[in-house]
Amino acid sequence: VEAPAPLESPIRQEYGSITAWVAASYPFPPDVSEEAVRMLGELAVEGLSFGPSRRSVYNARSEVVRRAEGGELRIQIVVPPREVDAWAARIGEAVARYAEKPMSAVLFRDRVRRFRGLRLRELDTPEARAQQAARELFVGGGERLAELARLDADQLKAAARALRPATLVVLGPFVNDTPAAN
């Protein structure tokens, strides 16, 4: 059976592919608060996620990978291929804004309350808590969850300043808008 030809659509005409992944990996040293880095990632993703002024973002997420010698903050977004360069710059801006000055006390209180709720919901099963406790004992000596209660705006600013330059990775098609030379 012969496969049907795909329908002509604006997406197919414009891109040939509709998504590209942009990932930024920010290494951080071992003395930085993991919870502050995790909150920084959540705040950055909040500023990058789909919304009225960011309709071309298909998905955004962050994660913290902890190691004995530090770790890394990973931020990933999925956008149209033609917008990769712009969004790569916006990831850097979303993280850098928190290194400049600490949040106001009122704004930070609201954001940290929401962040703590998200973190505690991640640990709602006995298995998740056991895994987190084992990771803490192996990597950090058992103090990571206590950091969540002590988290403040200055720690968030210090975490943003401690991040090393990002490694950017783009996965998707290369879209060249310049006409080909004959």
mmCIF file of C-alpha atoms in Angstrom:
data_model
loop_
_atom_site.group_PDB
_atom_site.id
_atom_site.type_symbol
_atom_site.label_atom_id
_atom_site.label_comp_id
_atom_site.label_asym_id
_atom_site.label_seq_id
_atom_site.Cartn_x
_atom_site.Cartn_y
_atom_site.Cartn_z
ATOM 1 C CA VAL A 1 0.000 0.000 0.000
ATOM 2 C CA GLU A 2 1.374 3.352 -0.988
ATOM 3 C CA ALA A 3 1.707 5.843 1.887
ATOM 4 C CA PRO A 4 -0.435 8.958 1.483
ATOM 5 C CA ALA A 5 1.335 12.249 0.875
ATOM 6 C CA PRO A 6 1.257 14.576 3.905
ATOM 7 C CA LEU A 7 -1.147 17.467 3.769
ATOM 8 C CA GLU A 8 0.298 20.867 3.109
ATOM 9 C CA SER A 9 0.102 22.869 6.293
ATOM 10 C CA PRO A 10 1.630 26.164 7.450
ATOM 11 C CA ILE A 11 3.826 24.274 9.905
ATOM 12 C CA ARG A 12 5.169 21.964 7.224
ATOM 13 C CA GLN A 13 5.715 24.881 4.822
ATOM 14 C CA GLU A 14 7.483 27.051 7.387
ATOM 15 C CA TYR A 15 9.631 24.646 9.390
ATOM 16 C CA GLY A 16 9.652 21.116 8.043
ATOM 17 C CA SER A 17 9.797 20.270 11.747
ATOM 18 C CA ILE A 18 7.905 22.017 14.485
ATOM 19 C CA THR A 19 10.185 21.734 17.511
ATOM 20 C CA ALA A 20 13.726 22.138 18.700
ATOM 21 C CA TRP A 21 15.062 21.528 22.195
ATOM 22 C CA VAL A 22 17.308 24.070 23.877
ATOM 23 C CA ALA A 23 19.075 22.941 27.034
ATOM 24 C CA ALA A 24 21.357 24.962 29.289
ATOM 25 C CA SER A 25 23.499 23.252 31.897
ATOM 26 C CA TYR A 26 24.876 25.480 34.673
ATOM 27 C CA PRO A 27 27.513 23.810 36.892
ATOM 28 C CA PHE A 28 27.649 24.919 40.524
ATOM 29 C CA PRO A 29 30.181 24.310 43.346
ATOM 30 C CA PRO A 30 29.522 22.020 46.334
ATOM 31 C CA ASP A 31 29.100 24.831 48.876
ATOM 32 C CA VAL A 32 25.984 26.246 47.171
ATOM 33 C CA SER A 33 22.558 25.447 48.616
ATOM 34 C CA GLU A 34 20.950 22.777 46.441
ATOM 35 C CA GLU A 35 17.476 23.971 47.391
ATOM 36 C CA ALA A 36 18.356 27.537 46.384
ATOM 37 C CA VAL A 37 19.578 26.277 43.003
ATOM 38 C CA ARG A 38 16.426 24.174 42.638
ATOM 39 C CA MET A 39 14.248 27.210 43.435
ATOM 40 C CA LEU A 40 16.270 29.303 40.975
ATOM 41 C CA GLY A 41 15.532 26.718 38.278
ATOM 42 C CA GLU A 42 11.811 26.776 39.083
ATOM 43 C CA LEU A 43 11.717 30.577 38.947
ATOM 44 C CA ALA A 44 13.619 30.642 35.649
ATOM 45 C CA VAL A 45 11.244 28.092 34.123
ATOM 46 C CA GLU A 46 8.279 30.109 35.364
ATOM 47 C CA GLY A 47 9.649 33.061 33.375
ATOM 48 C CA LEU A 48 10.210 30.911 30.276
ATOM 49 C CA SER A 49 7.085 28.732 30.214
ATOM 50 C CA PHE A 50 4.151 29.083 27.865
ATOM 51 C CA GLY A 51 2.094 32.193 28.481
ATOM 52 C CA PRO A 52 0.400 35.120 26.720
ATOM 53 C CA SER A 53 3.734 36.663 25.742
ATOM 54 C CA ARG A 54 5.474 33.297 25.172
ATOM 55 C CA ARG A 55 3.078 31.412 22.918
ATOM 56 C CA SER A 56 5.805 29.635 20.977
ATOM 57 C CA VAL A 57 7.126 27.711 24.010
ATOM 58 C CA TYR A 58 5.845 24.155 23.878
ATOM 59 C CA ASN A 59 7.438 22.977 27.124
ATOM 60 C CA ALA A 60 9.892 24.137 29.796
ATOM 61 C CA ARG A 61 11.422 22.321 32.752
ATOM 62 C CA SER A 62 14.347 22.376 35.120
ATOM 63 C CA GLU A 63 16.178 19.815 37.208
ATOM 64 C CA VAL A 64 19.109 19.764 39.588
ATOM 65 C CA VAL A 65 21.655 16.973 39.358
ATOM 66 C CA ARG A 66 23.726 16.776 42.528
ATOM 67 C CA ARG A 67 27.193 15.254 42.729
ATOM 68 C CA ALA A 68 29.782 15.130 45.490
ATOM 69 C CA GLU A 69 31.832 17.845 43.746
ATOM 70 C CA GLY A 70 28.863 20.162 43.194
ATOM 71 C CA GLY A 71 26.234 19.649 40.600
ATOM 72 C CA GLU A 72 24.413 21.258 37.716
ATOM 73 C CA LEU A 73 21.193 23.103 37.062
ATOM 74 C CA ARG A 74 19.609 21.968 33.805
ATOM 75 C CA ILE A 75 16.987 24.098 32.102
ATOM 76 C CA GLN A 76 15.278 22.786 28.962
ATOM 77 C CA ILE A 77 12.741 24.413 26.679
ATOM 78 C CA VAL A 78 11.044 23.268 23.489
ATOM 79 C CA VAL A 79 10.485 25.984 20.871
ATOM 80 C CA PRO A 80 10.167 26.410 17.088
ATOM 81 C CA PRO A 81 13.506 25.937 15.274
ATOM 82 C CA ARG A 82 13.656 29.507 13.963
ATOM 83 C CA GLU A 83 13.490 30.876 17.513
ATOM 84 C CA VAL A 84 16.306 28.812 19.044
ATOM 85 C CA ASP A 85 18.866 31.626 19.251
ATOM 86 C CA ALA A 86 16.441 34.045 20.876
ATOM 87 C CA TRP A 87 15.313 31.492 23.454
ATOM 88 C CA ALA A 88 18.873 30.432 24.261
ATOM 89 C CA ALA A 89 19.590 34.055 25.187
ATOM 90 C CA ARG A 90 16.369 34.247 27.220
ATOM 91 C CA ILE A 91 17.423 31.253 29.324
ATOM 92 C CA GLY A 92 20.560 33.135 30.323
ATOM 93 C CA GLU A 93 18.543 36.253 31.118
ATOM 94 C CA ALA A 94 16.022 34.271 33.187
ATOM 95 C CA VAL A 95 18.821 32.953 35.403
ATOM 96 C CA ALA A 96 20.949 36.122 35.516
ATOM 97 C CA ARG A 97 18.093 38.327 36.728
ATOM 98 C CA TYR A 98 18.267 36.625 40.152
ATOM 99 C CA ALA A 99 22.024 37.240 40.479
ATOM 100 C CA GLU A 100 21.663 41.022 40.265
ATOM 101 C CA LYS A 101 19.690 41.759 43.434
ATOM 102 C CA PRO A 102 17.679 39.812 45.987
ATOM 103 C CA MET A 103 13.894 39.633 45.659
ATOM 104 C CA SER A 104 11.778 41.808 47.884
ATOM 105 C CA ALA A 105 10.766 40.135 51.134
ATOM 106 C CA VAL A 106 7.060 40.032 50.204
ATOM 107 C CA LEU A 107 7.648 38.553 46.759
ATOM 108 C CA PHE A 108 10.185 36.053 48.075
ATOM 109 C CA ARG A 109 7.833 34.904 50.847
ATOM 110 C CA ASP A 110 5.119 34.087 48.300
ATOM 111 C CA ARG A 111 7.516 32.353 45.919
ATOM 112 C CA VAL A 112 9.274 30.301 48.593
ATOM 113 C CA ARG A 113 5.929 29.150 50.043
ATOM 114 C CA ARG A 114 4.907 27.850 46.621
ATOM 115 C CA PHE A 115 8.323 26.277 46.054
ATOM 116 C CA ARG A 116 8.260 24.484 49.425
ATOM 117 C CA GLY A 117 4.833 23.102 48.597
ATOM 118 C CA LEU A 118 6.085 21.752 45.267
ATOM 119 C CA ARG A 119 9.148 20.198 46.915
ATOM 120 C CA LEU A 120 7.118 18.550 49.661
ATOM 121 C CA ARG A 121 4.663 17.200 47.111
ATOM 122 C CA GLU A 122 7.602 15.603 45.271
ATOM 123 C CA LEU A 123 8.369 13.740 48.504
ATOM 124 C CA ASP A 124 4.837 12.583 49.249
ATOM 125 C CA THR A 125 5.552 8.854 49.073
ATOM 126 C CA PRO A 126 7.725 6.841 51.478
ATOM 127 C CA GLU A 127 9.818 5.663 48.522
ATOM 128 C CA ALA A 128 10.540 9.229 47.391
ATOM 129 C CA ARG A 129 11.506 10.259 50.932
ATOM 130 C CA ALA A 130 13.772 7.215 51.325
ATOM 131 C CA GLN A 131 15.460 7.924 48.009
ATOM 132 C CA GLN A 132 16.002 11.577 48.984
ATOM 133 C CA ALA A 133 17.368 10.596 52.424
ATOM 134 C CA ALA A 134 19.783 8.087 50.866
ATOM 135 C CA ARG A 135 20.948 10.688 48.334
ATOM 136 C CA GLU A 136 21.457 13.247 51.106
ATOM 137 C CA LEU A 137 23.520 10.860 53.220
ATOM 138 C CA PHE A 138 25.610 9.788 50.230
ATOM 139 C CA VAL A 139 26.235 13.247 48.780
ATOM 140 C CA GLY A 140 25.648 15.841 51.450
ATOM 141 C CA GLY A 141 25.644 14.386 54.919
ATOM 142 C CA GLY A 142 21.897 14.572 55.547
ATOM 143 C CA GLU A 143 21.318 18.345 55.584
ATOM 144 C CA ARG A 144 19.584 18.972 52.235
ATOM 145 C CA LEU A 145 15.955 18.913 53.377
ATOM 146 C CA ALA A 146 16.795 21.142 56.338
ATOM 147 C CA GLU A 147 17.964 23.717 53.750
ATOM 148 C CA LEU A 148 14.388 23.980 52.516
ATOM 149 C CA ALA A 149 13.249 25.462 55.837
ATOM 150 C CA ARG A 150 16.170 27.926 56.009
ATOM 151 C CA LEU A 151 15.974 29.139 52.400
ATOM 152 C CA ASP A 152 16.090 32.944 52.039
ATOM 153 C CA ALA A 153 16.425 35.589 49.304
ATOM 154 C CA ASP A 154 20.156 36.050 49.901
ATOM 155 C CA GLN A 155 20.782 32.326 49.376
ATOM 156 C CA LEU A 156 18.863 32.508 46.104
ATOM 157 C CA LYS A 157 21.007 35.439 44.956
ATOM 158 C CA ALA A 158 24.208 33.670 46.085
ATOM 159 C CA ALA A 159 23.177 30.527 44.185
ATOM 160 C CA ALA A 160 22.537 32.527 41.013
ATOM 161 C CA ARG A 161 25.944 34.208 41.331
ATOM 162 C CA ALA A 162 27.735 30.906 41.981
ATOM 163 C CA LEU A 163 26.549 29.285 38.756
ATOM 164 C CA ARG A 164 29.329 28.817 36.262
ATOM 165 C CA PRO A 165 28.799 29.696 32.582
ATOM 166 C CA ALA A 166 26.235 27.500 30.878
ATOM 167 C CA THR A 167 26.827 24.850 28.297
ATOM 168 C CA LEU A 168 24.103 25.177 25.662
ATOM 169 C CA VAL A 169 22.863 22.215 23.661
ATOM 170 C CA VAL A 170 20.370 22.468 20.814
ATOM 171 C CA LEU A 171 18.629 19.442 19.379
ATOM 172 C CA GLY A 172 16.548 20.028 16.309
ATOM 173 C CA PRO A 173 16.740 21.044 12.677
ATOM 174 C CA PHE A 174 18.945 23.864 11.480
ATOM 175 C CA VAL A 175 16.820 26.492 9.787
ATOM 176 C CA ASN A 176 18.727 28.801 7.465
ATOM 177 C CA ASP A 177 16.670 31.795 6.388
ATOM 178 C CA THR A 178 19.259 33.176 3.960
ATOM 179 C CA PRO A 179 18.748 32.346 0.277
ATOM 180 C CA ALA A 180 21.130 29.795 -1.179
ATOM 181 C CA ALA A 181 23.851 31.133 -3.472
ATOM 182 C CA ASN A 182 23.785 29.731 -6.977
#
